[in-house]
């Protein structure tokens, strides 16, 4: 059976997130975008609302929500500001492998305190020389008695300067490629950890992005998540769940761009009529609306599959690839509809366009998403009727 109605609970979550976006996020968006500063107070309020811990089971103090529920919340937060939303979202990216693969002791030790007091987490996979090909990572974790000795540098780490703990992927033996990768839960207060200055980015400027350096950091052996040789699988499993959550951020950005463009088109007069009456402008608005709708449906399907416990790598990649490209197109067209005004800092549409770009890059680039889709597609076509 297919249905698109939200449940009363989902409508309530949507309303709560929309209110938060309007009352807490929107008033500070322009300032943090301009200054490139991290809105700690907004983060604290978002944590209080439970937006940092939607997937954490209630027994550890989280919200116990599903991936689809969370996508409904996420669209509203991203509609306010994608940079702020992504800063909230990254904690889920780091917590999800613990929820899925952690021991009971690890869940008690890390999830409970994270839920009960304001905390931030980061996900450390990428390095300067290693982005799309994480199996070639250079950060090492060598077992030494009761500790792993962690050495290396991670790059592009969202919340890197503010995290209470990092979920770090490292190799026990670079020659083993993906089979050598492990994941470690690394409290940021351990000796030997430092981070770089915030990276001055084109968009999503309210998010904090830094390098994080680990120098002879002694990580207790009991902070190993799952077994050795399992780290790569865990990193990928987390991405299948979180890609729909990033994809829905694209829907949020694009929705805001469409709303602004439609309002502007109704007010702006050229050739004696509002530009919304020119068919070329109407077609742009119509394309924006249909592509947003299509992206949302792809995301909802990928999220629904995740909630059913069905492997969704292909659908998550489709949702992420389509939604990211859609957001880039829609925000670019919103600037077009604003004309010269769209190209200035006087109106918010240029920010939406800058914020959209990086969604085609992080959580797997547009090209890598297509590789994931094609790989599975080619396997599936071996089983067709003809
Ligand atoms: C703002 C921001 C926040 C981020 N946050 C995090 C974070 O919190 N944690 C984290 O671990 N990482 C994070 N990242 C890193 C991000 O995931 C990587 O930037 C991304 O995976 C791409 O890696 P790269 O930048 O090294 O590009 P590269 O891998 O060098 O790719 C460069 C280009 O080559 C293409 N390419 C590469 N390989 C192939 C191939 N096989 N076939 C076709 N094309 C290919 C890519 O698609 C891309 O167009 C963040 C990045 C940014 C910009």
Coordinates of C-alpha atoms and ligand atoms in Angstrom, one line a residue:
X1 CA 0.0 0.0 0.0
X2 CA 1.3 3.5 -0.9
X3 CA 0.3 6.5 1.1
X4 CA 1.7 10.1 1.3
X5 CA -0.2 11.4 4.3
X6 CA 1.8 12.4 7.3
X7 CA 0.7 10.9 10.6
X8 CA -0.6 13.3 13.3
X9 CA 2.8 12.8 15.1
X10 CA 4.8 13.6 12.0
X11 CA 2.7 16.7 11.4
X12 CA 3.4 17.8 15.0
X13 CA 7.2 17.2 14.4
X14 CA 7.0 19.2 11.2
X15 CA 5.2 22.1 13.0
X16 CA 7.7 22.1 15.8
X17 CA 10.7 22.2 13.4
X18 CA 9.1 24.9 11.3
X19 CA 8.5 27.0 14.3
X20 CA 12.1 26.5 15.4
X21 CA 13.4 27.5 12.0
X22 CA 11.3 30.6 11.9
X23 CA 11.8 31.8 15.5
X24 CA 15.4 30.6 16.3
X25 CA 17.3 30.0 13.0
X26 CA 16.0 32.7 10.6
X27 CA 16.7 35.7 12.8
X28 CA 20.4 34.9 13.0
X29 CA 21.0 33.5 9.5
X30 CA 22.3 36.6 7.8
X31 CA 24.8 37.5 10.6
X32 CA 26.4 34.0 10.7
X33 CA 26.5 33.8 6.9
X34 CA 28.3 37.2 6.8
X35 CA 30.7 36.5 9.7
X36 CA 31.3 32.8 9.1
X37 CA 30.6 32.2 12.8
X38 CA 29.1 29.2 14.5
X39 CA 25.8 29.8 16.3
X40 CA 26.5 27.9 19.6
X41 CA 23.3 29.2 21.2
X42 CA 21.2 28.0 18.4
X43 CA 22.9 24.6 18.7
X44 CA 22.1 24.5 22.4
X45 CA 18.5 25.2 21.8
X46 CA 18.4 22.6 19.0
X47 CA 19.9 20.0 21.3
X48 CA 17.2 20.8 23.9
X49 CA 14.5 20.3 21.3
X50 CA 16.0 16.8 20.6
X51 CA 17.1 17.7 17.0
X52 CA 20.6 16.3 17.7
X53 CA 19.4 12.9 18.8
X54 CA 16.4 12.0 16.7
X55 CA 17.5 8.4 15.9
X56 CA 18.8 7.6 19.4
X57 CA 16.5 5.1 21.1
X58 CA 14.4 6.5 24.0
X59 CA 16.0 4.2 26.5
X60 CA 19.3 6.2 26.1
X61 CA 17.5 9.6 26.3
X62 CA 17.0 10.2 22.5
X63 CA 13.8 10.7 20.5
X64 CA 13.5 7.2 19.1
X65 CA 12.3 8.4 15.7
X66 CA 12.6 6.8 12.3
X67 CA 14.7 8.1 9.3
X68 CA 11.5 9.4 7.6
X69 CA 10.3 11.2 10.7
X70 CA 13.8 12.8 10.9
X71 CA 13.7 13.8 7.2
X72 CA 10.4 15.6 7.8
X73 CA 12.1 17.6 10.6
X74 CA 15.2 18.2 8.6
X75 CA 13.5 19.8 5.6
X76 CA 12.1 22.4 7.9
X77 CA 15.4 23.2 9.6
X78 CA 17.3 23.3 6.3
X79 CA 14.6 25.6 4.9
X80 CA 15.8 28.1 7.6
X81 CA 19.6 27.6 7.0
X82 CA 21.4 24.6 5.5
X83 CA 24.7 25.5 7.3
X84 CA 22.9 25.5 10.7
X85 CA 21.0 22.3 9.8
X86 CA 24.1 20.5 8.7
X87 CA 25.8 21.4 12.0
X88 CA 22.8 19.8 13.8
X89 CA 22.7 16.8 11.5
X90 CA 26.4 15.8 11.8
X91 CA 25.8 14.5 15.3
X92 CA 23.4 12.0 13.9
X93 CA 26.1 11.0 11.3
X94 CA 28.5 10.3 14.2
X95 CA 26.0 8.7 16.6
X96 CA 24.3 6.4 14.1
X97 CA 27.2 3.9 13.9
X98 CA 27.2 3.7 17.7
X99 CA 23.4 3.1 17.7
X100 CA 23.7 0.4 15.1
X101 CA 27.0 -1.3 16.0
X102 CA 27.9 -0.2 19.5
X103 CA 28.0 -2.6 22.5
X104 CA 25.5 -2.0 25.3
X105 CA 28.4 -0.6 27.4
X106 CA 29.3 1.9 24.7
X107 CA 25.7 3.0 24.3
X108 CA 25.4 3.7 28.0
X109 CA 28.8 5.4 28.1
X110 CA 28.4 7.7 25.0
X111 CA 24.8 8.0 24.0
X112 CA 23.3 8.7 27.5
X113 CA 25.5 11.6 28.4
X114 CA 25.2 13.0 24.8
X115 CA 21.5 13.1 25.1
X116 CA 21.3 14.4 28.7
X117 CA 23.6 17.4 28.3
X118 CA 24.4 19.7 25.4
X119 CA 27.0 17.9 23.4
X120 CA 28.3 17.9 19.8
X121 CA 29.8 15.1 17.7
X122 CA 31.9 15.0 14.5
X123 CA 32.4 12.3 11.9
X124 CA 36.0 12.0 10.8
X125 CA 36.5 10.1 7.5
X126 CA 38.0 12.5 5.0
X127 CA 41.7 13.5 4.8
X128 CA 43.5 16.1 2.7
X129 CA 44.7 13.4 0.2
X130 CA 41.7 11.1 0.6
X131 CA 38.1 12.1 -0.1
X132 CA 36.1 10.0 -2.6
X133 CA 38.5 7.1 -1.9
X134 CA 38.5 6.6 1.9
X135 CA 40.0 3.1 1.6
X136 CA 43.3 4.8 0.9
X137 CA 43.3 6.7 4.2
X138 CA 46.5 7.4 6.0
X139 CA 45.5 8.0 9.6
X140 CA 46.7 5.0 11.6
X141 CA 45.5 3.3 14.7
X142 CA 48.0 0.8 16.1
X143 CA 47.1 -1.5 19.0
X144 CA 49.5 -1.0 21.9
X145 CA 48.4 -2.9 25.0
X146 CA 45.1 -1.6 26.1
X147 CA 45.1 1.4 23.8
X148 CA 45.1 2.3 20.1
X149 CA 47.8 4.8 19.2
X150 CA 46.0 7.2 16.8
X151 CA 48.1 9.3 14.4
X152 CA 47.0 11.4 11.4
X153 CA 45.1 14.4 10.2
X154 CA 41.4 14.5 9.2
X155 CA 40.2 17.3 6.9
X156 CA 36.8 19.1 6.3
X157 CA 35.4 18.0 9.7
X158 CA 32.1 19.6 10.3
X159 CA 31.8 20.7 14.0
X160 CA 35.6 20.0 14.2
X161 CA 36.3 22.9 16.6
X162 CA 33.4 22.2 18.9
X163 CA 33.0 18.4 19.1
X164 CA 32.9 16.6 22.5
X165 CA 33.8 13.4 20.7
X166 CA 34.9 12.4 17.2
X167 CA 34.0 9.2 15.4
X168 CA 37.3 8.6 13.7
X169 CA 38.0 6.1 10.9
X170 CA 41.7 5.0 10.8
X171 CA 43.6 2.1 9.4
X172 CA 45.5 -0.6 11.3
X173 CA 47.4 -1.4 8.1
X174 CA 47.3 0.8 5.0
X175 CA 48.2 -2.2 2.8
X176 CA 44.9 -3.9 3.8
X177 CA 42.9 -0.9 2.2
X178 CA 39.2 -1.0 3.3
X179 CA 39.7 -4.2 5.2
X180 CA 42.2 -2.5 7.5
X181 CA 39.9 0.3 8.5
X182 CA 38.5 0.5 12.0
X183 CA 36.3 3.1 13.7
X184 CA 37.1 4.6 17.1
X185 CA 35.0 6.8 19.5
X186 CA 37.5 9.5 20.5
X187 CA 36.6 12.0 23.2
X188 CA 38.0 15.4 22.2
X189 CA 39.6 16.0 25.6
X190 CA 42.2 13.2 25.1
X191 CA 45.8 14.4 24.9
X192 CA 47.3 14.9 21.5
X193 CA 44.2 16.2 19.7
X194 CA 44.1 19.7 18.1
X195 CA 42.1 21.3 15.3
X196 CA 42.7 24.0 12.7
X197 CA 41.1 27.4 12.2
X198 CA 37.6 27.4 10.8
X199 CA 37.8 27.1 7.0
X200 CA 36.6 30.1 5.1
X201 CA 33.9 28.6 2.9
X202 CA 31.8 29.8 -0.1
X203 CA 28.5 28.7 1.5
X204 CA 27.1 27.0 4.6
X205 CA 29.2 29.5 6.5
X206 CA 27.4 29.1 9.8
X207 CA 28.8 25.5 9.9
X208 CA 32.2 25.0 11.5
X209 CA 34.6 23.1 9.3
X210 CA 38.2 22.4 10.4
X211 CA 41.0 20.0 10.1
X212 CA 41.5 17.7 13.2
X213 CA 45.0 16.4 14.1
X214 CA 45.7 13.3 16.2
X215 CA 49.2 13.0 17.5
X216 CA 50.0 9.9 19.5
X217 CA 46.5 9.9 20.9
X218 CA 45.9 7.0 23.3
X219 CA 42.4 5.7 22.6
X220 CA 41.2 3.0 25.0
X221 CA 40.7 -0.3 23.3
X222 CA 37.1 -0.5 24.6
X223 CA 36.3 2.6 22.3
X224 CA 36.7 0.4 19.2
X225 CA 33.3 0.2 17.5
X226 CA 32.6 -3.3 16.4
X227 CA 35.5 -5.6 15.4
X228 CA 38.7 -4.9 13.5
X229 CA 38.2 -4.9 9.7
X230 CA 34.6 -3.7 10.1
X231 CA 35.2 0.1 10.0
X232 CA 34.6 0.6 6.4
X233 CA 31.3 -1.2 6.4
X234 CA 30.2 0.9 9.3
X235 CA 31.2 4.2 7.6
X236 CA 29.2 3.1 4.5
X237 CA 26.2 1.9 6.5
X238 CA 26.0 5.3 8.2
X239 CA 26.0 7.0 4.9
X240 CA 23.0 5.0 3.6
X241 CA 21.0 6.3 6.5
X242 CA 22.3 9.9 6.4
X243 CA 22.3 10.5 2.7
X244 CA 18.5 10.9 2.6
X245 CA 18.9 13.3 5.5
X246 CA 21.3 15.5 3.5
X247 CA 19.2 15.1 0.4
X248 CA 16.2 16.4 2.2
X249 CA 18.3 19.5 3.1
X250 CA 18.4 20.2 -0.6
X251 CA 14.7 20.1 -0.7
X252 CA 14.5 22.6 2.2
X253 CA 16.9 25.0 0.5
X254 CA 15.2 24.7 -2.8
X255 CA 11.7 25.2 -1.3
X256 CA 12.9 28.5 0.3
X257 CA 14.4 29.6 -3.0
X258 CA 11.1 28.8 -4.8
X259 CA 9.0 30.7 -2.2
X260 CA 11.2 33.7 -2.5
X261 CA 11.3 33.7 -6.3
X262 CA 7.5 33.3 -6.6
X263 CA 6.9 36.2 -4.2
X264 CA 9.4 38.4 -6.0
X265 CA 7.9 37.4 -9.4
X266 CA 4.5 38.5 -8.3
X267 CA 5.8 42.0 -7.2
X268 CA 8.4 42.8 -9.8
X269 CA 6.9 44.7 -12.8
X270 CA 8.5 44.6 -16.2
X271 CA 6.7 45.5 -19.5
X272 CA 3.8 46.7 -17.5
X273 CA 3.0 43.4 -15.7
X274 CA 4.4 41.4 -12.8
X275 CA 7.1 39.2 -14.3
X276 CA 5.1 36.2 -12.9
X277 CA 2.8 36.8 -15.9
X278 CA 5.6 36.2 -18.4
X279 CA 5.4 32.6 -19.5
X280 CA 9.1 32.1 -19.5
X281 CA 9.2 33.0 -15.8
X282 CA 6.2 30.7 -15.1
X283 CA 8.0 27.8 -16.7
X284 CA 11.0 28.4 -14.5
X285 CA 8.8 28.4 -11.4
X286 CA 6.9 25.3 -12.6
X287 CA 10.2 23.4 -13.2
X288 CA 11.4 24.4 -9.8
X289 CA 8.2 23.1 -8.1
X290 CA 8.1 19.8 -10.0
X291 CA 11.8 19.0 -9.3
X292 CA 11.4 19.8 -5.6
X293 CA 8.4 17.5 -5.4
X294 CA 10.3 14.7 -7.3
X295 CA 13.3 15.1 -5.0
X296 CA 11.2 14.9 -1.8
X297 CA 9.5 11.7 -3.1
X298 CA 12.9 10.1 -3.8
X299 CA 14.1 11.0 -0.3
X300 CA 10.9 9.8 1.4
X301 CA 11.3 6.4 -0.4
X302 CA 15.0 6.0 0.5
X303 CA 14.1 7.0 4.1
X304 CA 11.1 4.6 4.2
X305 CA 13.3 1.7 3.0
X306 CA 15.8 2.5 5.8
X307 CA 13.0 2.4 8.3
X308 CA 11.9 -1.0 7.0
X309 CA 15.4 -2.3 7.6
X310 CA 15.8 -2.8 3.8
X311 CA 19.2 -2.0 2.2
X312 CA 18.8 1.3 0.4
X313 CA 22.3 2.2 -0.9
X314 CA 21.0 2.7 -4.5
X315 CA 17.9 4.7 -3.4
X316 CA 19.8 6.8 -0.9
X317 CA 22.4 7.6 -3.7
X318 CA 19.6 8.4 -6.2
X319 CA 17.9 10.7 -3.7
X320 CA 21.2 12.4 -2.8
X321 CA 22.3 12.9 -6.4
X322 CA 19.0 14.1 -7.7
X323 CA 18.2 16.4 -4.8
X324 CA 21.7 18.0 -4.7
X325 CA 21.6 18.7 -8.5
X326 CA 18.0 19.9 -8.2
X327 CA 18.9 22.4 -5.4
X328 CA 21.8 23.8 -7.5
X329 CA 19.5 24.3 -10.4
X330 CA 16.5 25.7 -8.4
X331 CA 18.6 28.2 -6.5
X332 CA 20.4 29.3 -9.7
X333 CA 17.0 29.9 -11.3
X334 CA 15.8 31.8 -8.2
X335 CA 18.7 34.2 -8.7
X336 CA 17.7 34.4 -12.4
X337 CA 14.2 35.4 -11.5
X338 CA 15.5 38.1 -9.2
X339 CA 17.6 39.5 -12.0
X340 CA 20.4 41.9 -10.9
X341 CA 18.9 42.0 -7.4
X342 CA 19.5 38.2 -7.1
X343 CA 23.2 38.8 -7.6
X344 CA 23.5 41.0 -4.5
X345 CA 23.8 40.5 -0.8
X346 CA 20.6 42.6 -0.4
X347 CA 18.4 39.5 -1.0
X348 CA 18.8 36.0 0.5
X349 CA 18.7 34.0 -2.8
X350 CA 22.4 34.3 -3.5
X351 CA 23.1 32.7 -0.1
X352 CA 20.8 29.8 -1.0
X353 CA 22.8 29.3 -4.2
X354 CA 26.1 29.3 -2.4
X355 CA 24.7 26.9 0.3
X356 CA 23.4 24.5 -2.3
X357 CA 26.8 23.9 -4.1
X358 CA 28.5 21.9 -1.5
X359 CA 25.7 19.3 -1.3
X360 CA 27.0 18.1 -4.7
X361 CA 30.4 17.6 -3.0
X362 CA 30.0 16.2 0.6
X363 CA 28.5 13.0 1.8
X364 CA 29.7 11.5 -1.5
X365 CA 30.1 13.7 -4.6
X366 CA 27.6 13.8 -7.5
X367 CA 29.9 11.5 -9.5
X368 CA 30.4 9.0 -6.7
X369 CA 26.6 8.8 -6.2
X370 CA 26.3 7.8 -9.8
X371 CA 28.9 5.2 -9.4
X372 CA 27.0 3.7 -6.5
X373 CA 23.7 3.7 -8.5
X374 CA 25.4 2.2 -11.6
X375 CA 27.2 -0.5 -9.6
X376 CA 23.9 -1.8 -8.1
X377 CA 22.0 -1.2 -11.3
X378 CA 24.4 -3.4 -13.3
X379 CA 24.2 -6.2 -10.6
X380 CA 20.4 -6.0 -10.7
X381 CA 20.1 -6.2 -14.5
X382 CA 21.7 -9.6 -14.4
X383 CA 18.4 -10.9 -13.0
X384 CA 16.0 -9.5 -15.6
X385 CA 13.5 -11.6 -17.6
X386 CA 15.2 -11.2 -21.0
Ligands
LIG1 C1 31.8 22.0 3.8 C2 32.3 20.6 3.9 C3 32.0 19.8 5.0 C4 32.5 18.5 5.1 N1 32.2 17.7 6.2 C5 32.8 16.5 6.4 C6 32.7 15.8 7.6 O1 32.1 16.2 8.6 N2 33.4 14.6 7.7 C7 34.1 14.1 6.7 O2 34.7 13.0 6.9 N3 34.2 14.7 5.5 C8 33.6 15.9 5.3 N4 33.7 16.6 4.1 C9 34.5 16.0 3.0 C10 33.7 15.6 1.8 O3 33.0 14.4 2.2 C11 34.7 15.4 0.7 O4 35.1 16.7 0.3 C12 34.1 14.6 -0.5 O5 34.0 13.3 -0.1 C13 34.9 14.7 -1.7 O6 36.3 14.5 -1.5 P1 37.4 15.5 -2.0 O7 37.0 16.9 -1.6 O8 38.7 15.0 -1.5 O9 37.3 15.4 -3.6 P2 38.0 14.3 -4.5 O10 37.7 12.9 -4.0 O11 39.4 14.7 -4.7 O12 37.2 14.5 -5.9 C14 37.5 15.6 -6.7 C15 36.6 15.4 -8.0 O13 36.9 14.2 -8.6 C16 35.8 13.4 -8.8 N5 36.1 12.0 -8.6 C17 36.8 11.4 -7.6 N6 36.9 10.1 -7.8 C18 36.1 9.8 -8.9 C19 35.7 8.6 -9.6 N7 36.2 7.4 -9.2 N8 34.9 8.7 -10.7 C20 34.5 9.9 -11.1 N9 34.8 11.1 -10.5 C21 35.6 11.0 -9.4 C22 34.8 13.9 -7.7 O14 33.5 13.5 -8.0 C23 35.1 15.3 -7.7 O15 34.4 16.0 -8.7 C24 33.2 17.9 4.0 C25 33.5 18.7 2.9 C26 33.1 20.0 2.8 C27 33.4 20.8 1.6

